[in-house]
Amino acid sequence: MNIGDIRQEYTQAGLSRSDLQADPLQQFELWFEQARAAELPEVNAMSIATVTPDGMPQVRTVLLKLFDARGFVFFTNYNSAKAREINANPQASILFPWLALERQVRISGTVEKISQMESFKYFTSRPRGSQLGAWISEQSQVISNRTVLKTLLQQIKEKFKDGEVPLPDAWGGYRIIPSSYEFWQGRANRLHDRFKYQKTQSGDWQIDRLAP
């Protein structure tokens, strides 16, 4: 199989400077709603890249659960590999691959923990099964087999059978505070439209077209 022969021309749309909102968050919200309207699967799925203390990049997919003027929020175990990497180097990049629309959005910035109250508010909105799962998964740690998880799940179900499931100490949210955005629209002949928003020292957003 020669995967070099796999090709697709991107012809759905173009992107010009006049199309863009002055505020990149408004531009993101516009594209996000268009992706939702197109009924893309897992429209809030985003790849997040961090770096280990020895400089090795790491990337995985998580779910965006909140975005507003303060930034982009996802949730995880605070002892996970990604959390340890963020604690050592509080910077990250995220990517939304809306490929069915021939679009991508890249966002980079600093990362901070959200408040415990914010984490609690989201935690209580989760299905009970997901709440219980947050208690038993020592994320990124080696386990012998899946039976370990099933046993722990039964134990935690018994522990909290008579009441609400409390927020685990080692679980909560991180907020990515953007310093740059890139909006990518596929075009024919690989001459894609790319626009980068960069935060300036004055706090404004500078918009530049990038070569494809």
PDB file of C-alpha atoms in Angstrom:
ATOM      1  CA  MET A   1       0.000   0.000   0.000  1.00  0.00           C
ATOM      2  CA  ASN A   2       1.365   3.378  -1.021  1.00  0.00           C
ATOM      3  CA  ILE A   3      -0.160   5.911   1.351  1.00  0.00           C
ATOM      4  CA  GLY A   4       1.593   8.653  -0.572  1.00  0.00           C
ATOM      5  CA  ASP A   5      -1.160   8.302  -3.159  1.00  0.00           C
ATOM      6  CA  ILE A   6      -3.886   9.210  -0.643  1.00  0.00           C
ATOM      7  CA  ARG A   7      -4.954  12.700  -1.633  1.00  0.00           C
ATOM      8  CA  GLN A   8      -7.929  14.980  -1.206  1.00  0.00           C
ATOM      9  CA  GLU A   9      -8.413  18.434  -2.600  1.00  0.00           C
ATOM     10  CA  TYR A  10      -9.786  20.975  -0.141  1.00  0.00           C
ATOM     11  CA  THR A  11     -12.427  22.987  -1.938  1.00  0.00           C
ATOM     12  CA  GLN A  12     -15.236  23.634   0.556  1.00  0.00           C
ATOM     13  CA  ALA A  13     -14.414  27.224   1.468  1.00  0.00           C
ATOM     14  CA  GLY A  14     -11.824  29.948   1.686  1.00  0.00           C
ATOM     15  CA  LEU A  15     -10.844  32.335   4.462  1.00  0.00           C
ATOM     16  CA  SER A  16      -9.915  35.963   3.940  1.00  0.00           C
ATOM     17  CA  ARG A  17      -8.834  38.688   6.338  1.00  0.00           C
ATOM     18  CA  SER A  18     -12.201  40.404   5.974  1.00  0.00           C
ATOM     19  CA  ASP A  19     -13.953  37.237   7.182  1.00  0.00           C
ATOM     20  CA  LEU A  20     -12.235  37.301  10.557  1.00  0.00           C
ATOM     21  CA  GLN A  21     -13.562  38.656  13.823  1.00  0.00           C
ATOM     22  CA  ALA A  22     -11.284  41.135  15.587  1.00  0.00           C
ATOM     23  CA  ASP A  23     -11.430  38.988  18.723  1.00  0.00           C
ATOM     24  CA  PRO A  24     -10.091  35.431  18.206  1.00  0.00           C
ATOM     25  CA  LEU A  25     -12.441  34.045  20.860  1.00  0.00           C
ATOM     26  CA  GLN A  26     -15.409  35.256  18.807  1.00  0.00           C
ATOM     27  CA  GLN A  27     -13.863  33.684  15.704  1.00  0.00           C
ATOM     28  CA  PHE A  28     -13.397  30.408  17.590  1.00  0.00           C
ATOM     29  CA  GLU A  29     -16.966  30.482  18.842  1.00  0.00           C
ATOM     30  CA  LEU A  30     -18.232  31.051  15.285  1.00  0.00           C
ATOM     31  CA  TRP A  31     -16.288  28.074  13.931  1.00  0.00           C
ATOM     32  CA  PHE A  32     -17.191  25.926  16.939  1.00  0.00           C
ATOM     33  CA  GLU A  33     -20.902  26.550  16.384  1.00  0.00           C
ATOM     34  CA  GLN A  34     -20.522  25.788  12.680  1.00  0.00           C
ATOM     35  CA  ALA A  35     -18.792  22.515  13.560  1.00  0.00           C
ATOM     36  CA  ARG A  36     -21.635  21.671  15.961  1.00  0.00           C
ATOM     37  CA  ALA A  37     -24.232  22.519  13.312  1.00  0.00           C
ATOM     38  CA  ALA A  38     -22.436  20.151  10.937  1.00  0.00           C
ATOM     39  CA  GLU A  39     -22.890  17.451  13.599  1.00  0.00           C
ATOM     40  CA  LEU A  40     -19.223  16.523  13.672  1.00  0.00           C
ATOM     41  CA  PRO A  41     -18.466  13.690  16.116  1.00  0.00           C
ATOM     42  CA  GLU A  42     -16.877  14.801  19.404  1.00  0.00           C
ATOM     43  CA  VAL A  43     -16.768  18.403  18.239  1.00  0.00           C
ATOM     44  CA  ASN A  44     -15.178  19.438  21.557  1.00  0.00           C
ATOM     45  CA  ALA A  45     -12.338  16.911  21.278  1.00  0.00           C
ATOM     46  CA  MET A  46      -8.949  18.582  21.234  1.00  0.00           C
ATOM     47  CA  SER A  47      -5.388  17.322  21.132  1.00  0.00           C
ATOM     48  CA  ILE A  48      -3.250  18.852  23.865  1.00  0.00           C
ATOM     49  CA  ALA A  49       0.538  18.961  23.675  1.00  0.00           C
ATOM     50  CA  THR A  50       2.771  19.360  26.705  1.00  0.00           C
ATOM     51  CA  VAL A  51       6.494  18.813  27.278  1.00  0.00           C
ATOM     52  CA  THR A  52       8.233  16.545  29.777  1.00  0.00           C
ATOM     53  CA  PRO A  53      10.943  17.995  32.031  1.00  0.00           C
ATOM     54  CA  ASP A  54      13.593  16.469  29.737  1.00  0.00           C
ATOM     55  CA  GLY A  55      12.074  18.137  26.671  1.00  0.00           C
ATOM     56  CA  MET A  56      10.100  15.274  25.120  1.00  0.00           C
ATOM     57  CA  PRO A  57       6.808  16.477  23.568  1.00  0.00           C
ATOM     58  CA  GLN A  58       3.677  14.552  24.562  1.00  0.00           C
ATOM     59  CA  VAL A  59       0.260  14.770  22.914  1.00  0.00           C
ATOM     60  CA  ARG A  60      -3.126  13.221  23.676  1.00  0.00           C
ATOM     61  CA  THR A  61      -6.813  13.960  23.095  1.00  0.00           C
ATOM     62  CA  VAL A  62      -9.046  15.403  25.813  1.00  0.00           C
ATOM     63  CA  LEU A  63     -12.454  17.062  25.820  1.00  0.00           C
ATOM     64  CA  LEU A  64     -12.971  20.801  26.064  1.00  0.00           C
ATOM     65  CA  LYS A  65     -15.621  21.461  28.714  1.00  0.00           C
ATOM     66  CA  LEU A  66     -15.719  25.260  28.937  1.00  0.00           C
ATOM     67  CA  PHE A  67     -14.413  28.236  27.033  1.00  0.00           C
ATOM     68  CA  ASP A  68     -14.893  31.914  27.689  1.00  0.00           C
ATOM     69  CA  ALA A  69     -12.851  35.120  27.872  1.00  0.00           C
ATOM     70  CA  ARG A  70     -10.682  33.577  30.577  1.00  0.00           C
ATOM     71  CA  GLY A  71      -9.570  30.603  28.480  1.00  0.00           C
ATOM     72  CA  PHE A  72     -10.202  26.960  27.570  1.00  0.00           C
ATOM     73  CA  VAL A  73     -10.907  24.414  30.315  1.00  0.00           C
ATOM     74  CA  PHE A  74     -10.437  20.653  30.446  1.00  0.00           C
ATOM     75  CA  PHE A  75     -10.486  18.220  33.367  1.00  0.00           C
ATOM     76  CA  THR A  76      -8.063  15.511  34.439  1.00  0.00           C
ATOM     77  CA  ASN A  77      -6.422  13.722  37.334  1.00  0.00           C
ATOM     78  CA  TYR A  78      -3.906  16.056  38.971  1.00  0.00           C
ATOM     79  CA  ASN A  79      -1.442  13.152  39.284  1.00  0.00           C
ATOM     80  CA  SER A  80      -1.621  12.210  35.594  1.00  0.00           C
ATOM     81  CA  ALA A  81       1.331  12.492  33.241  1.00  0.00           C
ATOM     82  CA  LYS A  82      -0.106  15.598  31.584  1.00  0.00           C
ATOM     83  CA  ALA A  83      -0.674  17.247  34.963  1.00  0.00           C
ATOM     84  CA  ARG A  84       2.906  16.558  36.054  1.00  0.00           C
ATOM     85  CA  GLU A  85       4.166  18.018  32.788  1.00  0.00           C
ATOM     86  CA  ILE A  86       1.976  21.111  33.178  1.00  0.00           C
ATOM     87  CA  ASN A  87       3.122  21.594  36.770  1.00  0.00           C
ATOM     88  CA  ALA A  88       6.756  21.520  35.631  1.00  0.00           C
ATOM     89  CA  ASN A  89       6.156  23.702  32.561  1.00  0.00           C
ATOM     90  CA  PRO A  90       2.775  25.493  32.620  1.00  0.00           C
ATOM     91  CA  GLN A  91       2.483  25.942  28.864  1.00  0.00           C
ATOM     92  CA  ALA A  92       0.499  23.942  26.315  1.00  0.00           C
ATOM     93  CA  SER A  93      -0.883  23.906  22.798  1.00  0.00           C
ATOM     94  CA  ILE A  94      -4.265  22.541  21.756  1.00  0.00           C
ATOM     95  CA  LEU A  95      -5.594  21.554  18.343  1.00  0.00           C
ATOM     96  CA  PHE A  96      -9.183  21.184  17.132  1.00  0.00           C
ATOM     97  CA  PRO A  97      -9.098  18.997  13.968  1.00  0.00           C
ATOM     98  CA  TRP A  98     -12.413  19.722  12.303  1.00  0.00           C
ATOM     99  CA  LEU A  99     -11.273  17.929   9.157  1.00  0.00           C
ATOM    100  CA  ALA A 100     -14.768  17.270   7.775  1.00  0.00           C
ATOM    101  CA  LEU A 101     -14.984  21.049   7.336  1.00  0.00           C
ATOM    102  CA  GLU A 102     -11.370  21.178   6.103  1.00  0.00           C
ATOM    103  CA  ARG A 103     -10.517  23.289   9.154  1.00  0.00           C
ATOM    104  CA  GLN A 104      -8.146  23.268  12.085  1.00  0.00           C
ATOM    105  CA  VAL A 105      -7.711  25.640  15.024  1.00  0.00           C
ATOM    106  CA  ARG A 106      -4.467  25.796  16.994  1.00  0.00           C
ATOM    107  CA  ILE A 107      -4.242  27.613  20.325  1.00  0.00           C
ATOM    108  CA  SER A 108      -1.180  28.070  22.541  1.00  0.00           C
ATOM    109  CA  GLY A 109      -0.771  29.670  25.925  1.00  0.00           C
ATOM    110  CA  THR A 110      -0.065  29.313  29.606  1.00  0.00           C
ATOM    111  CA  VAL A 111      -1.920  26.898  31.871  1.00  0.00           C
ATOM    112  CA  GLU A 112      -3.325  27.303  35.358  1.00  0.00           C
ATOM    113  CA  LYS A 113      -5.507  25.247  37.678  1.00  0.00           C
ATOM    114  CA  ILE A 114      -9.082  26.424  37.978  1.00  0.00           C
ATOM    115  CA  SER A 115     -10.587  26.932  41.416  1.00  0.00           C
ATOM    116  CA  GLN A 116     -11.837  23.987  43.446  1.00  0.00           C
ATOM    117  CA  MET A 117     -15.319  25.512  43.344  1.00  0.00           C
ATOM    118  CA  GLU A 118     -15.275  25.563  39.531  1.00  0.00           C
ATOM    119  CA  SER A 119     -14.106  21.943  39.482  1.00  0.00           C
ATOM    120  CA  PHE A 120     -16.817  20.966  41.964  1.00  0.00           C
ATOM    121  CA  LYS A 121     -19.504  22.654  39.882  1.00  0.00           C
ATOM    122  CA  TYR A 122     -18.530  20.670  36.801  1.00  0.00           C
ATOM    123  CA  PHE A 123     -17.962  17.432  38.749  1.00  0.00           C
ATOM    124  CA  THR A 124     -21.509  17.479  40.119  1.00  0.00           C
ATOM    125  CA  SER A 125     -22.864  17.825  36.566  1.00  0.00           C
ATOM    126  CA  ARG A 126     -21.201  14.572  35.448  1.00  0.00           C
ATOM    127  CA  PRO A 127     -23.034  11.231  35.340  1.00  0.00           C
ATOM    128  CA  ARG A 128     -22.603   9.281  38.552  1.00  0.00           C
ATOM    129  CA  GLY A 129     -20.576   6.610  36.754  1.00  0.00           C
ATOM    130  CA  SER A 130     -18.065   9.231  35.606  1.00  0.00           C
ATOM    131  CA  GLN A 131     -17.885  10.642  39.132  1.00  0.00           C
ATOM    132  CA  LEU A 132     -17.066   7.191  40.500  1.00  0.00           C
ATOM    133  CA  GLY A 133     -14.524   6.622  37.751  1.00  0.00           C
ATOM    134  CA  ALA A 134     -12.627   9.749  38.797  1.00  0.00           C
ATOM    135  CA  TRP A 135     -12.097   8.175  42.207  1.00  0.00           C
ATOM    136  CA  ILE A 136     -10.630   4.873  41.043  1.00  0.00           C
ATOM    137  CA  SER A 137      -8.417   5.775  38.083  1.00  0.00           C
ATOM    138  CA  GLU A 138      -4.846   6.638  39.023  1.00  0.00           C
ATOM    139  CA  GLN A 139      -4.425   8.080  35.572  1.00  0.00           C
ATOM    140  CA  SER A 140      -1.254   7.150  33.650  1.00  0.00           C
ATOM    141  CA  GLN A 141      -0.137   4.635  36.307  1.00  0.00           C
ATOM    142  CA  VAL A 142       0.651   1.033  35.347  1.00  0.00           C
ATOM    143  CA  ILE A 143      -2.021  -1.519  36.319  1.00  0.00           C
ATOM    144  CA  SER A 144      -1.901  -5.302  35.935  1.00  0.00           C
ATOM    145  CA  ASN A 145      -5.254  -5.807  34.191  1.00  0.00           C
ATOM    146  CA  ARG A 146      -8.785  -4.448  33.803  1.00  0.00           C
ATOM    147  CA  THR A 147     -10.031  -6.572  36.700  1.00  0.00           C
ATOM    148  CA  VAL A 148      -8.271  -4.117  39.008  1.00  0.00           C
ATOM    149  CA  LEU A 149     -10.540  -1.339  37.783  1.00  0.00           C
ATOM    150  CA  LYS A 150     -13.679  -3.472  38.095  1.00  0.00           C
ATOM    151  CA  THR A 151     -12.790  -4.388  41.671  1.00  0.00           C
ATOM    152  CA  LEU A 152     -12.067  -0.780  42.625  1.00  0.00           C
ATOM    153  CA  LEU A 153     -15.296   0.348  40.994  1.00  0.00           C
ATOM    154  CA  GLN A 154     -17.327  -2.059  43.088  1.00  0.00           C
ATOM    155  CA  GLN A 155     -15.542  -0.877  46.232  1.00  0.00           C
ATOM    156  CA  ILE A 156     -16.166   2.800  45.508  1.00  0.00           C
ATOM    157  CA  LYS A 157     -19.814   2.129  44.615  1.00  0.00           C
ATOM    158  CA  GLU A 158     -20.234   0.527  48.038  1.00  0.00           C
ATOM    159  CA  LYS A 159     -18.419   3.372  49.780  1.00  0.00           C
ATOM    160  CA  PHE A 160     -20.680   6.063  48.339  1.00  0.00           C
ATOM    161  CA  LYS A 161     -23.877   4.037  47.935  1.00  0.00           C
ATOM    162  CA  ASP A 162     -25.850   6.137  50.429  1.00  0.00           C
ATOM    163  CA  GLY A 163     -25.035   9.647  49.258  1.00  0.00           C
ATOM    164  CA  GLU A 164     -23.499  12.016  46.763  1.00  0.00           C
ATOM    165  CA  VAL A 165     -20.064  11.323  45.327  1.00  0.00           C
ATOM    166  CA  PRO A 166     -17.613  13.961  46.639  1.00  0.00           C
ATOM    167  CA  LEU A 167     -15.013  15.698  44.497  1.00  0.00           C
ATOM    168  CA  PRO A 168     -11.699  13.784  44.651  1.00  0.00           C
ATOM    169  CA  ASP A 169      -8.749  15.812  45.911  1.00  0.00           C
ATOM    170  CA  ALA A 170      -6.675  14.715  42.920  1.00  0.00           C
ATOM    171  CA  TRP A 171      -9.181  15.647  40.202  1.00  0.00           C
ATOM    172  CA  GLY A 172     -10.071  18.979  38.657  1.00  0.00           C
ATOM    173  CA  GLY A 173      -9.680  21.415  35.823  1.00  0.00           C
ATOM    174  CA  TYR A 174      -6.950  23.318  34.036  1.00  0.00           C
ATOM    175  CA  ARG A 175      -7.438  26.505  32.058  1.00  0.00           C
ATOM    176  CA  ILE A 176      -5.343  27.332  28.993  1.00  0.00           C
ATOM    177  CA  ILE A 177      -4.953  31.110  28.698  1.00  0.00           C
ATOM    178  CA  PRO A 178      -4.290  31.813  25.016  1.00  0.00           C
ATOM    179  CA  SER A 179      -1.416  33.917  23.754  1.00  0.00           C
ATOM    180  CA  SER A 180      -1.916  32.851  20.130  1.00  0.00           C
ATOM    181  CA  TYR A 181      -4.561  31.331  17.875  1.00  0.00           C
ATOM    182  CA  GLU A 182      -4.273  30.003  14.338  1.00  0.00           C
ATOM    183  CA  PHE A 183      -7.264  29.412  12.070  1.00  0.00           C
ATOM    184  CA  TRP A 184      -6.559  27.074   9.164  1.00  0.00           C
ATOM    185  CA  GLN A 185      -8.864  26.571   6.196  1.00  0.00           C
ATOM    186  CA  GLY A 186      -7.912  23.993   3.590  1.00  0.00           C
ATOM    187  CA  ARG A 187      -7.658  25.177  -0.017  1.00  0.00           C
ATOM    188  CA  ALA A 188      -6.965  23.597  -3.400  1.00  0.00           C
ATOM    189  CA  ASN A 189      -3.391  22.775  -4.425  1.00  0.00           C
ATOM    190  CA  ARG A 190      -2.359  22.851  -0.746  1.00  0.00           C
ATOM    191  CA  LEU A 191      -2.425  26.657  -0.826  1.00  0.00           C
ATOM    192  CA  HIS A 192      -4.299  26.788   2.468  1.00  0.00           C
ATOM    193  CA  ASP A 193      -5.546  29.933   4.187  1.00  0.00           C
ATOM    194  CA  ARG A 194      -3.890  30.441   7.569  1.00  0.00           C
ATOM    195  CA  PHE A 195      -4.349  33.371   9.926  1.00  0.00           C
ATOM    196  CA  LYS A 196      -2.550  33.801  13.230  1.00  0.00           C
ATOM    197  CA  TYR A 197      -3.722  35.992  16.120  1.00  0.00           C
ATOM    198  CA  GLN A 198      -0.843  36.953  18.404  1.00  0.00           C
ATOM    199  CA  LYS A 199      -1.289  38.748  21.731  1.00  0.00           C
ATOM    200  CA  THR A 200       0.757  41.964  21.799  1.00  0.00           C
ATOM    201  CA  GLN A 201       2.330  43.627  24.830  1.00  0.00           C
ATOM    202  CA  SER A 202      -0.513  46.152  24.838  1.00  0.00           C
ATOM    203  CA  GLY A 203      -3.034  43.324  25.139  1.00  0.00           C
ATOM    204  CA  ASP A 204      -4.387  43.708  21.603  1.00  0.00           C
ATOM    205  CA  TRP A 205      -4.491  40.953  19.002  1.00  0.00           C
ATOM    206  CA  GLN A 206      -2.297  41.235  15.913  1.00  0.00           C
ATOM    207  CA  ILE A 207      -3.597  39.255  12.931  1.00  0.00           C
ATOM    208  CA  ASP A 208      -1.213  37.980  10.224  1.00  0.00           C
ATOM    209  CA  ARG A 209      -1.705  35.751   7.224  1.00  0.00           C
ATOM    210  CA  LEU A 210       0.756  32.841   7.173  1.00  0.00           C
ATOM    211  CA  ALA A 211       2.141  31.051   4.154  1.00  0.00           C
ATOM    212  CA  PRO A 212       0.591  27.613   3.749  1.00  0.00           C
TER     213      PRO A 212
END
